[in-house]
Amino acid sequence: MPVDDKLARLVLGQIDADELGELGRALTDIPSQTGQEQALAEFILDWYGANGLKPIRREVEEGRPNAVGILKGSGGGLSLMFNGHMDTSYTGTEEDRMITARMEPESELRGSIVDGKVRGLGISNMKGGVAAFMMAGAAIQRSGVKLRGDVILAAVVGEISRTPIGPYQSREYRGEGTGTRHILTHGIQSDYAVVADGSDLNIVWTQNGVVDVKITTLGQPESAWGTRRLTHPPAKVNAIVKMMQIIEALEGWGERFEDEYIYESPTGPLYPKVNIGAIEGGAPFRPNYFPGVCSVYVDVRFPPQVRPVLVQHEIEQVLKPLGVEYELEVYKSLLGHEGKGVEPLVDSLEAIHQYLFGEKLKPERPERASIWTDTNVYNELGIPAVKIGPRGKRIGPRAEELAIDEMVKAAKIYALVALDICSRERAV
């Protein structure tokens, strides 16, 4: 065990399950869709101040602050940052109908506690993890234990996969690393980082990159009635029919890509993914015309060491033989990373997990590990980072639930890893 048992017990004694559950409920009760995180950030900043942590408000853009809390060390020690996003996977608004056909009433999205579980929109992804590291920081402060290095609690905006494209250009569409990248390039850094995103309290430090591509086919916009297929073949004049050829080719390529680019990471395989996630074409109020424009939006998840330009090249090579006129626009590109220098942090977490629960720390399952999270931003910028956090489940189209016991386990892990890492003297 890397931490003195007496100190560990002193700190763990400050973690109260009822208080943590209520904190998770309160965070969940404040709506915080991507771009609208301010109310939640202000609540968190006030909570930091009330619990003896130094609150730091970092504006990513007007009305959109990151909420940082710092437990200052005595000096000369290693620092550790905890990270969690405030924005939620759904907006909780009518916009969600673009993604889900059925929506539960708004009352089921607000925070509540039922049978030892916190329910509502965002508790699993990932306000439960945020509440857990907030409680861990407060527990160390309340215990009176003095650390050498700083403990930094970072609740950030904009992690959910939302990207500006076309008419969707407001801050509501600036996600996937927006808040974390701002923090790390505006004066707040650390020696190590723990991202508290949901992993069933398993560990991972290698994650996929992302490329988003818009592909547009062009047709011959004129009245379809009165024409014959012999003179006006749909495959030549109808942008939607042309797109059917593109989609078939993309699906065939995606199947090959997902098999060819499996990445063996230290915690197990990462799976690539090709997904056609949206389509636009034609005018619903004028279906008597051949549509002149049709677009599909493709999300490609790829492993470390693969570059976005390679993905673009492969798509172009697949579409070239079709002889279909198209336009291609890459509108998102984020690299995947395998964390380097994470061993001291991993070793600490493994020992702490064994101490707390009497069992070995497990790697995150491949199907859950094969995503993009803010862990990549830390590793990209040279801060060794791992992801380990509590994860619940979806109990409706949008509503989630997370057991308070899982939040308590996470808070204990976070408190002890901070106690360990931040007690270590920095090497000269």
Short mmCIF file of C-alpha atoms in Angstrom, two decimals:
data_model
loop_
_atom_site.label_atom_id
_atom_site.label_comp_id
_atom_site.label_asym_id
_atom_site.label_seq_id
_atom_site.Cartn_x
_atom_site.Cartn_y
_atom_site.Cartn_z
CA MET A 1 0.00 0.00 0.00
CA PRO A 2 1.58 3.31 -1.10
CA VAL A 3 -0.26 5.31 1.61
CA ASP A 4 0.07 5.06 5.37
CA ASP A 5 -2.91 3.10 6.69
CA LYS A 6 -3.57 5.57 9.51
CA LEU A 7 -3.66 8.54 7.13
CA ALA A 8 -5.80 6.59 4.67
CA ARG A 9 -8.37 5.82 7.34
CA LEU A 10 -8.36 9.43 8.49
CA VAL A 11 -9.15 10.70 4.99
CA LEU A 12 -11.64 7.96 4.12
CA GLY A 13 -13.54 8.72 7.30
CA GLN A 14 -14.44 12.10 5.84
CA ILE A 15 -16.35 10.58 2.89
CA ASP A 16 -20.05 10.40 3.74
CA ALA A 17 -22.30 8.40 1.42
CA ASP A 18 -25.41 10.48 2.10
CA GLU A 19 -23.56 13.72 1.47
CA LEU A 20 -22.04 12.36 -1.73
CA GLY A 21 -25.39 11.09 -2.97
CA GLU A 22 -26.98 14.47 -2.34
CA LEU A 23 -24.11 16.21 -4.11
CA GLY A 24 -24.59 13.96 -7.15
CA ARG A 25 -28.33 14.66 -7.08
CA ALA A 26 -27.74 18.42 -6.87
CA LEU A 27 -25.32 18.37 -9.83
CA THR A 28 -27.77 16.33 -11.87
CA ASP A 29 -30.66 18.64 -10.99
CA ILE A 30 -28.94 21.54 -12.77
CA PRO A 31 -29.37 21.22 -16.57
CA SER A 32 -26.02 21.56 -18.35
CA GLN A 33 -26.21 20.71 -22.03
CA THR A 34 -23.13 21.43 -24.10
CA GLY A 35 -22.70 25.20 -24.32
CA GLN A 36 -25.00 25.86 -21.35
CA GLU A 37 -22.81 24.75 -18.45
CA GLN A 38 -22.62 28.08 -16.61
CA ALA A 39 -25.24 27.44 -13.91
CA LEU A 40 -23.60 24.15 -12.96
CA ALA A 41 -20.13 25.70 -13.02
CA GLU A 42 -21.21 28.46 -10.64
CA PHE A 43 -22.70 25.88 -8.26
CA ILE A 44 -19.46 23.89 -8.27
CA LEU A 45 -17.31 26.99 -7.72
CA ASP A 46 -19.47 27.98 -4.73
CA TRP A 47 -19.17 24.44 -3.37
CA TYR A 48 -15.40 24.55 -3.65
CA GLY A 49 -15.24 27.77 -1.68
CA ALA A 50 -17.62 26.49 1.00
CA ASN A 51 -15.49 23.36 1.45
CA GLY A 52 -12.09 24.97 1.86
CA LEU A 53 -10.87 24.62 -1.73
CA LYS A 54 -9.65 27.56 -3.77
CA PRO A 55 -12.16 28.21 -6.58
CA ILE A 56 -10.81 29.34 -9.96
CA ARG A 57 -13.17 30.42 -12.71
CA ARG A 58 -11.71 30.03 -16.21
CA GLU A 59 -13.90 31.43 -19.01
CA VAL A 60 -13.64 29.33 -22.16
CA GLU A 61 -15.97 31.81 -23.83
CA GLU A 62 -18.50 34.31 -22.52
CA GLY A 63 -20.95 32.62 -20.19
CA ARG A 64 -19.14 29.31 -20.37
CA PRO A 65 -16.66 28.82 -17.51
CA ASN A 66 -14.61 25.86 -16.43
CA ALA A 67 -14.85 25.33 -12.67
CA VAL A 68 -11.52 24.55 -11.00
CA GLY A 69 -10.88 23.89 -7.34
CA ILE A 70 -7.40 23.64 -5.82
CA LEU A 71 -6.21 22.13 -2.57
CA LYS A 72 -2.81 23.79 -2.31
CA GLY A 73 0.17 21.74 -1.24
CA SER A 74 3.03 22.89 0.95
CA GLY A 75 5.41 22.87 -2.03
CA GLY A 76 7.98 20.58 -3.59
CA GLY A 77 5.56 17.74 -4.31
CA LEU A 78 3.92 16.22 -7.36
CA SER A 79 0.54 17.55 -8.44
CA LEU A 80 -2.49 15.56 -9.55
CA MET A 81 -5.48 16.83 -11.52
CA PHE A 82 -8.90 15.21 -11.60
CA ASN A 83 -11.02 15.93 -14.64
CA GLY A 84 -14.71 15.57 -15.41
CA HIS A 85 -17.05 17.21 -17.89
CA MET A 86 -20.18 19.07 -16.93
CA ASP A 87 -22.06 18.76 -20.22
CA THR A 88 -24.51 15.92 -20.75
CA SER A 89 -24.92 13.36 -23.53
CA TYR A 90 -28.40 14.69 -24.35
CA THR A 91 -29.60 18.28 -24.15
CA GLY A 92 -32.86 17.64 -22.32
CA THR A 93 -34.60 19.77 -24.98
CA GLU A 94 -36.70 19.20 -28.11
CA GLU A 95 -33.45 19.03 -30.09
CA ASP A 96 -33.03 15.49 -28.78
CA ARG A 97 -35.78 14.35 -31.18
CA MET A 98 -33.14 14.44 -33.92
CA ILE A 99 -31.52 11.45 -32.18
CA THR A 100 -34.24 9.58 -30.30
CA ALA A 101 -37.82 8.84 -31.37
CA ARG A 102 -39.17 8.72 -27.82
CA MET A 103 -38.51 11.12 -24.97
CA GLU A 104 -39.44 10.82 -21.32
CA PRO A 105 -40.92 13.84 -19.48
CA GLU A 106 -38.51 16.51 -18.25
CA SER A 107 -39.28 15.60 -14.62
CA GLU A 108 -37.44 12.28 -15.11
CA LEU A 109 -34.33 14.14 -16.23
CA ARG A 110 -33.96 16.15 -13.02
CA GLY A 111 -31.91 14.84 -10.12
CA SER A 112 -33.51 12.42 -7.67
CA ILE A 113 -32.48 9.62 -5.32
CA VAL A 114 -34.34 6.31 -5.54
CA ASP A 115 -33.33 3.07 -3.81
CA GLY A 116 -29.74 4.13 -3.21
CA LYS A 117 -29.25 5.40 -6.76
CA VAL A 118 -29.05 8.91 -8.18
CA ARG A 119 -31.26 9.33 -11.24
CA GLY A 120 -31.49 11.95 -13.95
CA LEU A 121 -29.81 13.23 -17.10
CA GLY A 122 -26.04 13.20 -16.75
CA ILE A 123 -25.44 11.34 -13.49
CA SER A 124 -23.69 8.47 -15.29
CA ASN A 125 -22.06 10.58 -18.01
CA MET A 126 -20.57 11.97 -15.90
CA LYS A 127 -21.74 14.02 -12.94
CA GLY A 128 -21.26 11.03 -10.64
CA GLY A 129 -17.53 11.10 -11.38
CA VAL A 130 -17.40 14.87 -10.84
CA ALA A 131 -19.19 14.55 -7.50
CA ALA A 132 -16.79 11.78 -6.47
CA PHE A 133 -13.62 13.81 -7.02
CA MET A 134 -15.20 16.89 -5.45
CA MET A 135 -15.87 14.81 -2.32
CA ALA A 136 -12.36 13.32 -2.42
CA GLY A 137 -10.80 16.79 -2.46
CA ALA A 138 -13.01 17.96 0.39
CA ALA A 139 -12.23 14.81 2.40
CA ILE A 140 -8.50 15.49 2.27
CA GLN A 141 -9.05 19.12 3.23
CA ARG A 142 -11.32 18.19 6.17
CA SER A 143 -8.90 15.54 7.42
CA GLY A 144 -6.19 18.13 8.00
CA VAL A 145 -3.62 15.98 6.19
CA LYS A 146 -1.00 18.22 4.57
CA LEU A 147 0.25 17.29 1.12
CA ARG A 148 3.38 18.44 -0.68
CA GLY A 149 1.76 18.86 -4.10
CA ASP A 150 -1.46 20.42 -5.32
CA VAL A 151 -4.71 18.52 -5.80
CA ILE A 152 -6.59 20.10 -8.71
CA LEU A 153 -10.27 19.45 -9.37
CA ALA A 154 -11.31 20.41 -12.91
CA ALA A 155 -14.99 20.39 -13.92
CA VAL A 156 -14.88 21.30 -17.59
CA VAL A 157 -17.22 22.34 -20.37
CA GLY A 158 -17.54 20.76 -23.78
CA GLU A 159 -16.51 17.11 -23.81
CA ILE A 160 -19.55 15.54 -25.48
CA SER A 161 -19.11 14.67 -29.17
CA ARG A 162 -20.69 17.72 -30.79
CA THR A 163 -19.00 19.57 -33.64
CA PRO A 164 -19.82 22.78 -35.51
CA ILE A 165 -20.92 22.07 -39.09
CA GLY A 166 -23.22 23.88 -41.50
CA PRO A 167 -25.86 25.88 -39.60
CA TYR A 168 -24.84 24.33 -36.26
CA GLN A 169 -22.20 26.88 -35.32
CA SER A 170 -22.97 28.14 -31.80
CA ARG A 171 -21.23 27.19 -28.57
CA GLU A 172 -23.82 24.41 -28.16
CA TYR A 173 -21.81 22.48 -30.74
CA ARG A 174 -18.28 23.04 -29.41
CA GLY A 175 -17.48 19.88 -27.49
CA GLU A 176 -14.95 17.03 -27.50
CA GLY A 177 -12.07 18.54 -25.56
CA THR A 178 -13.01 22.23 -25.65
CA GLY A 179 -12.88 22.83 -21.90
CA THR A 180 -9.93 20.61 -21.04
CA ARG A 181 -7.76 22.00 -23.82
CA HIS A 182 -8.54 25.52 -22.58
CA ILE A 183 -7.55 24.69 -18.99
CA LEU A 184 -4.26 23.12 -20.00
CA THR A 185 -3.32 26.01 -22.27
CA HIS A 186 -4.37 28.72 -19.81
CA GLY A 187 -2.12 28.19 -16.83
CA ILE A 188 -3.47 25.12 -15.04
CA GLN A 189 -1.35 22.01 -15.46
CA SER A 190 -0.29 19.06 -13.33
CA ASP A 191 2.24 16.25 -13.20
CA TYR A 192 -0.42 13.56 -13.57
CA ALA A 193 -4.14 13.42 -14.30
CA VAL A 194 -7.08 11.15 -13.60
CA VAL A 195 -10.11 11.51 -15.86
CA ALA A 196 -13.19 10.42 -13.93
CA ASP A 197 -15.29 9.50 -16.97
CA GLY A 198 -17.30 6.32 -16.67
CA SER A 199 -15.31 3.09 -16.91
CA ASP A 200 -17.05 0.85 -14.34
CA LEU A 201 -14.05 1.77 -12.12
CA ASN A 202 -11.76 -0.06 -14.53
CA ILE A 203 -8.65 1.60 -15.94
CA VAL A 204 -7.49 2.64 -19.41
CA TRP A 205 -4.92 5.08 -20.75
CA THR A 206 -5.10 4.49 -24.52
CA GLN A 207 -7.99 5.82 -26.60
CA ASN A 208 -9.07 6.33 -30.19
CA GLY A 209 -8.91 9.43 -32.34
CA VAL A 210 -11.78 10.92 -34.34
CA VAL A 211 -12.35 12.12 -37.89
CA ASP A 212 -15.73 13.49 -38.97
CA VAL A 213 -16.37 13.79 -42.69
CA LYS A 214 -19.14 15.35 -44.76
CA ILE A 215 -19.65 13.80 -48.19
CA THR A 216 -21.97 15.52 -50.66
CA THR A 217 -23.34 14.23 -53.96
CA LEU A 218 -24.74 16.55 -56.62
CA GLY A 219 -27.73 15.86 -58.82
CA GLN A 220 -29.73 17.57 -61.57
CA PRO A 221 -32.45 19.64 -59.88
CA GLU A 222 -35.45 19.62 -62.19
CA SER A 223 -38.95 18.23 -62.26
CA ALA A 224 -38.99 14.46 -62.16
CA TRP A 225 -42.49 14.12 -63.57
CA GLY A 226 -42.63 13.81 -67.33
CA THR A 227 -39.16 12.24 -67.57
CA ARG A 228 -38.28 8.67 -68.46
CA ARG A 229 -35.66 6.63 -66.68
CA LEU A 230 -34.04 5.85 -70.01
CA THR A 231 -33.19 9.51 -70.59
CA HIS A 232 -32.96 10.54 -66.91
CA PRO A 233 -31.47 7.56 -65.01
CA PRO A 234 -31.75 8.26 -61.26
CA ALA A 235 -28.14 7.11 -60.73
CA LYS A 236 -27.08 10.06 -62.88
CA VAL A 237 -29.52 12.83 -61.97
CA ASN A 238 -30.79 12.08 -58.42
CA ALA A 239 -28.34 13.08 -55.65
CA ILE A 240 -30.01 10.72 -53.16
CA VAL A 241 -29.73 7.72 -55.46
CA LYS A 242 -26.11 8.65 -56.11
CA MET A 243 -25.57 8.74 -52.37
CA MET A 244 -26.85 5.17 -52.10
CA GLN A 245 -23.78 4.10 -54.08
CA ILE A 246 -21.54 6.14 -51.76
CA ILE A 247 -23.13 4.60 -48.66
CA GLU A 248 -22.73 1.06 -49.98
CA ALA A 249 -19.05 1.71 -50.69
CA LEU A 250 -18.51 3.31 -47.27
CA GLU A 251 -20.14 0.40 -45.49
CA GLY A 252 -17.89 -2.08 -47.29
CA TRP A 253 -14.81 0.00 -46.49
CA GLY A 254 -15.92 0.42 -42.87
CA GLU A 255 -16.14 -3.33 -42.39
CA ARG A 256 -12.58 -3.75 -43.65
CA PHE A 257 -11.26 -0.73 -41.71
CA GLU A 258 -12.69 -1.97 -38.42
CA ASP A 259 -10.90 -5.29 -38.81
CA GLU A 260 -7.60 -3.96 -40.16
CA TYR A 261 -6.96 -1.23 -37.61
CA ILE A 262 -7.59 -2.99 -34.29
CA TYR A 263 -4.95 -1.66 -31.89
CA GLU A 264 -3.39 -3.73 -29.12
CA SER A 265 -2.97 -1.37 -26.16
CA PRO A 266 -1.47 -2.19 -22.74
CA THR A 267 -4.99 -2.75 -21.37
CA GLY A 268 -6.39 -4.67 -24.34
CA PRO A 269 -7.60 -4.07 -27.89
CA LEU A 270 -9.10 -0.82 -29.15
CA TYR A 271 -11.75 -1.23 -31.81
CA PRO A 272 -12.01 1.24 -34.71
CA LYS A 273 -15.48 2.28 -35.88
CA VAL A 274 -17.01 3.76 -39.03
CA ASN A 275 -20.53 5.14 -38.58
CA ILE A 276 -22.79 6.99 -41.01
CA GLY A 277 -24.51 9.17 -38.46
CA ALA A 278 -26.64 11.63 -40.45
CA ILE A 279 -28.07 12.24 -43.91
CA GLU A 280 -29.63 15.28 -45.57
CA GLY A 281 -31.08 15.52 -49.05
CA GLY A 282 -33.84 16.97 -51.14
CA ALA A 283 -36.81 19.13 -50.15
CA PRO A 284 -39.61 17.35 -48.20
CA PHE A 285 -42.08 19.95 -49.48
CA ARG A 286 -41.04 19.36 -53.11
CA PRO A 287 -40.43 15.65 -53.68
CA ASN A 288 -41.46 15.99 -57.33
CA TYR A 289 -37.95 17.32 -58.07
CA PHE A 290 -34.79 15.36 -58.52
CA PRO A 291 -32.78 16.36 -55.43
CA GLY A 292 -29.74 18.38 -56.44
CA VAL A 293 -27.86 17.92 -53.17
CA CYS A 294 -27.48 15.05 -50.68
CA SER A 295 -24.97 14.86 -47.81
CA VAL A 296 -23.96 12.17 -45.36
CA TYR A 297 -21.96 12.71 -42.19
CA VAL A 298 -19.51 9.99 -41.24
CA ASP A 299 -17.77 9.51 -37.90
CA VAL A 300 -14.55 7.45 -37.95
CA ARG A 301 -12.85 6.33 -34.73
CA PHE A 302 -9.27 5.23 -35.27
CA PRO A 303 -6.39 4.15 -33.02
CA PRO A 304 -3.17 5.93 -32.02
CA GLN A 305 -0.51 6.20 -34.74
CA VAL A 306 -3.17 6.56 -37.45
CA ARG A 307 -3.40 10.07 -38.90
CA PRO A 308 -6.60 11.81 -40.06
CA VAL A 309 -5.09 12.30 -43.53
CA LEU A 310 -4.81 8.51 -43.87
CA VAL A 311 -8.51 8.13 -43.13
CA GLN A 312 -9.35 10.80 -45.71
CA HIS A 313 -7.10 9.12 -48.28
CA GLU A 314 -8.71 5.73 -47.74
CA ILE A 315 -12.21 7.17 -48.19
CA GLU A 316 -11.17 8.93 -51.40
CA GLN A 317 -9.63 5.73 -52.77
CA VAL A 318 -12.78 3.76 -52.00
CA LEU A 319 -15.07 6.30 -53.70
CA LYS A 320 -12.89 6.96 -56.75
CA PRO A 321 -13.89 3.83 -58.76
CA LEU A 322 -17.60 4.65 -58.42
CA GLY A 323 -17.45 7.45 -60.95
CA VAL A 324 -19.86 9.47 -58.80
CA GLU A 325 -19.32 13.22 -58.53
CA TYR A 326 -18.96 14.16 -54.87
CA GLU A 327 -17.43 16.70 -52.51
CA LEU A 328 -15.62 15.72 -49.30
CA GLU A 329 -15.08 17.95 -46.27
CA VAL A 330 -13.27 16.90 -43.09
CA TYR A 331 -14.74 18.95 -40.26
CA LYS A 332 -13.24 17.30 -37.20
CA SER A 333 -9.86 15.68 -36.57
CA LEU A 334 -8.60 14.59 -33.15
CA LEU A 335 -5.72 12.21 -32.58
CA GLY A 336 -5.78 9.10 -30.44
CA HIS A 337 -3.04 8.61 -27.86
CA GLU A 338 -1.44 5.99 -25.67
CA GLY A 339 -0.34 7.61 -22.41
CA LYS A 340 3.39 7.70 -21.81
CA GLY A 341 4.96 7.77 -18.35
CA VAL A 342 1.74 6.64 -16.66
CA GLU A 343 3.40 3.81 -14.72
CA PRO A 344 3.69 5.57 -11.31
CA LEU A 345 0.01 6.54 -11.48
CA VAL A 346 -1.09 3.09 -12.63
CA ASP A 347 0.97 1.36 -9.95
CA SER A 348 -0.55 3.61 -7.29
CA LEU A 349 -4.10 2.94 -8.47
CA GLU A 350 -3.50 -0.81 -8.60
CA ALA A 351 -2.20 -0.87 -5.03
CA ILE A 352 -5.04 1.35 -3.79
CA HIS A 353 -7.67 -0.78 -5.49
CA GLN A 354 -6.23 -3.89 -3.84
CA TYR A 355 -6.14 -2.12 -0.45
CA LEU A 356 -9.73 -0.87 -0.69
CA PHE A 357 -11.50 -3.79 -2.31
CA GLY A 358 -9.18 -6.76 -1.96
CA GLU A 359 -9.06 -7.44 -5.68
CA LYS A 360 -6.99 -6.57 -8.71
CA LEU A 361 -7.76 -3.47 -10.75
CA LYS A 362 -9.17 -4.50 -14.14
CA PRO A 363 -8.69 -2.89 -17.55
CA GLU A 364 -11.70 -1.25 -19.12
CA ARG A 365 -13.58 -3.46 -21.54
CA PRO A 366 -12.53 -2.96 -25.18
CA GLU A 367 -15.99 -1.88 -26.34
CA ARG A 368 -15.97 0.86 -23.68
CA ALA A 369 -12.29 1.77 -24.05
CA SER A 370 -12.57 2.34 -27.79
CA ILE A 371 -13.82 5.92 -27.55
CA TRP A 372 -12.45 9.45 -27.34
CA THR A 373 -12.43 11.26 -23.98
CA ASP A 374 -10.52 14.16 -22.45
CA THR A 375 -7.88 11.62 -21.39
CA ASN A 376 -6.47 12.09 -24.89
CA VAL A 377 -5.96 15.83 -24.38
CA TYR A 378 -3.75 15.26 -21.34
CA ASN A 379 -1.71 12.57 -23.04
CA GLU A 380 -1.39 14.68 -26.19
CA LEU A 381 0.05 17.54 -24.12
CA GLY A 382 2.49 15.30 -22.28
CA ILE A 383 0.64 14.92 -18.96
CA PRO A 384 0.42 11.20 -18.11
CA ALA A 385 -3.27 10.48 -17.69
CA VAL A 386 -5.56 7.53 -17.07
CA LYS A 387 -9.31 7.17 -17.12
CA ILE A 388 -11.09 5.53 -14.21
CA GLY A 389 -14.57 6.46 -13.10
CA PRO A 390 -17.98 5.22 -11.95
CA ARG A 391 -20.52 4.38 -14.63
CA GLY A 392 -24.20 3.68 -14.23
CA LYS A 393 -26.71 2.92 -16.95
CA ARG A 394 -29.42 4.51 -19.02
CA ILE A 395 -32.91 3.92 -17.62
CA GLY A 396 -34.78 5.75 -20.37
CA PRO A 397 -34.05 7.25 -23.75
CA ARG A 398 -32.08 9.99 -21.95
CA ALA A 399 -32.34 9.51 -18.18
CA GLU A 400 -29.56 7.66 -16.33
CA GLU A 401 -28.94 6.20 -12.89
CA LEU A 402 -25.83 5.52 -10.83
CA ALA A 403 -25.55 3.71 -7.50
CA ILE A 404 -24.31 5.91 -4.67
CA ASP A 405 -22.12 3.02 -3.54
CA GLU A 406 -20.22 3.26 -6.84
CA MET A 407 -19.71 6.98 -6.31
CA VAL A 408 -18.36 6.26 -2.82
CA LYS A 409 -15.92 3.70 -4.21
CA ALA A 410 -14.71 6.24 -6.75
CA ALA A 411 -14.31 8.96 -4.13
CA LYS A 412 -12.21 6.62 -1.99
CA ILE A 413 -9.96 5.74 -4.93
CA TYR A 414 -9.52 9.40 -5.82
CA ALA A 415 -8.80 10.47 -2.26
CA LEU A 416 -6.12 7.84 -1.75
CA VAL A 417 -4.40 8.31 -5.11
CA ALA A 418 -4.21 12.05 -4.39
CA LEU A 419 -2.87 11.28 -0.91
CA ASP A 420 -0.18 9.10 -2.47
CA ILE A 421 0.88 11.08 -5.55
CA CYS A 422 0.72 14.49 -3.91
CA SER A 423 2.79 13.31 -0.94
CA ARG A 424 5.68 12.44 -3.23
CA GLU A 425 8.61 14.81 -3.53
CA ARG A 426 9.29 16.17 -6.96
CA ALA A 427 12.52 14.95 -8.48
CA VAL A 428 14.93 17.78 -9.24
#
